[in-house]
């Protein structure tokens, strides 16, 4: 099996469990950065989690923390595959590179992956920032955040 195929399969196997753990914090971070009402400055992470999950306060339960789960995978899978395959190509598969060379290859690989997958990143962030209120939906349409 080709090296890029092995890498692609390994990334695919890692995405689901990774985003099960990471998605809740991404939803909260995205909402705080977007200035969604209730998630703004002065709101602790604990309060933000409570707001997202407490149905009495407008939250939608634990499922709200997984809003954008599939969109995260759809964004991250190609980004990670591009990053790892590019790095592998630049390094020629060599291990134990000098730190500066490894860092340069990593930076170039990451920049290429982010450049290619930015449209997917925009979509996933808009989905996670949406908490169902009209103001957030209007700002998403206006591209004002």
CSV table of C-alpha atoms in Angstrom, one decimal, residues 7-97:
chain,number,residue,atom,x,y,z
A,7,UNK,CA,-1.3,8.1,6.1
A,8,UNK,CA,-4.8,8.8,4.9
A,9,UNK,CA,-6.2,5.7,6.7
A,10,UNK,CA,-4.4,6.6,9.9
A,11,UNK,CA,-5.8,10.1,9.9
A,12,UNK,CA,-9.3,8.8,9.2
A,13,UNK,CA,-9.0,6.4,12.2
A,14,UNK,CA,-7.9,9.2,14.5
A,15,UNK,CA,-10.5,11.9,13.5
A,16,UNK,CA,-13.6,10.5,15.2
A,17,UNK,CA,-12.2,9.9,18.7
A,18,UNK,CA,-10.2,13.1,18.5
A,19,UNK,CA,-13.2,15.3,17.8
A,20,UNK,CA,-15.3,13.5,20.4
A,21,UNK,CA,-12.9,14.9,22.9
A,22,UNK,CA,-12.1,18.2,21.3
A,23,UNK,CA,-15.5,19.4,19.9
A,24,UNK,CA,-17.0,20.7,23.1
A,25,UNK,CA,-14.1,23.1,23.7
A,26,UNK,CA,-14.1,24.2,20.0
A,27,UNK,CA,-17.8,25.1,20.2
A,28,UNK,CA,-17.3,27.2,23.3
A,29,UNK,CA,-14.1,28.9,22.0
A,30,UNK,CA,-15.8,29.7,18.7
A,31,UNK,CA,-18.8,31.2,20.4
A,32,UNK,CA,-16.6,33.3,22.7
A,33,UNK,CA,-14.5,34.6,19.8
A,34,UNK,CA,-17.6,35.4,17.7
A,35,UNK,CA,-19.1,37.3,20.6
A,36,UNK,CA,-22.3,35.3,20.7
A,37,UNK,CA,-24.6,36.6,23.4
A,38,UNK,CA,-23.8,35.1,26.8
A,39,UNK,CA,-20.4,33.9,25.8
A,40,UNK,CA,-18.6,37.3,25.8
A,41,UNK,CA,-16.0,38.9,27.9
A,42,UNK,CA,-16.1,38.0,31.5
A,43,UNK,CA,-17.8,34.6,31.0
A,44,UNK,CA,-15.8,31.8,32.4
A,45,UNK,CA,-15.4,28.5,30.6
A,46,UNK,CA,-17.5,26.8,33.2
A,47,UNK,CA,-20.3,29.3,32.7
A,48,UNK,CA,-20.1,29.0,28.9
A,49,UNK,CA,-20.4,25.2,29.2
A,50,UNK,CA,-23.4,25.6,31.5
A,51,UNK,CA,-25.0,28.1,29.1
A,52,UNK,CA,-24.6,25.7,26.1
A,53,UNK,CA,-26.0,22.7,27.9
A,54,UNK,CA,-28.6,24.1,30.4
A,55,UNK,CA,-32.0,23.9,28.7
A,56,UNK,CA,-33.5,26.4,31.3
A,57,UNK,CA,-31.0,29.0,30.2
A,58,UNK,CA,-31.6,28.5,26.4
A,59,UNK,CA,-29.1,25.7,25.9
A,60,UNK,CA,-30.0,22.6,24.0
A,61,UNK,CA,-28.4,19.9,26.2
A,62,UNK,CA,-25.1,18.0,25.8
A,63,UNK,CA,-25.7,17.7,22.1
A,64,UNK,CA,-25.1,21.4,21.7
A,65,UNK,CA,-21.4,20.8,22.5
A,66,UNK,CA,-21.2,18.6,19.5
A,67,UNK,CA,-22.7,21.1,17.1
A,68,UNK,CA,-20.4,21.0,14.0
A,69,UNK,CA,-18.9,17.6,14.9
A,70,UNK,CA,-19.2,16.3,11.3
A,71,UNK,CA,-18.1,19.7,9.9
A,72,UNK,CA,-15.0,19.5,12.0
A,73,UNK,CA,-14.1,16.1,10.6
A,74,UNK,CA,-14.9,17.2,7.1
A,75,UNK,CA,-12.5,20.2,7.6
A,76,UNK,CA,-9.8,18.4,9.6
A,77,UNK,CA,-9.5,15.2,7.6
A,78,UNK,CA,-8.2,16.8,4.3
A,79,UNK,CA,-6.2,19.4,6.3
A,80,UNK,CA,-4.4,16.7,8.3
A,81,UNK,CA,-3.9,14.4,5.3
A,82,UNK,CA,-2.4,17.3,3.3
A,83,UNK,CA,-0.2,18.3,6.2
A,84,UNK,CA,1.2,14.8,6.8
A,85,UNK,CA,1.6,13.9,3.2
A,86,UNK,CA,3.3,17.2,2.4
A,87,UNK,CA,5.6,16.8,5.4
A,88,UNK,CA,6.5,13.3,4.4
A,89,UNK,CA,7.3,14.4,0.9
A,90,UNK,CA,9.4,17.3,2.0
A,91,UNK,CA,11.4,15.2,4.5
A,92,UNK,CA,11.7,12.3,2.1
A,93,UNK,CA,10.5,10.0,4.8
A,94,UNK,CA,13.6,10.7,6.9
A,95,UNK,CA,13.4,10.5,10.7
A,96,UNK,CA,15.4,12.5,13.2
A,97,UNK,CA,15.7,15.7,11.1
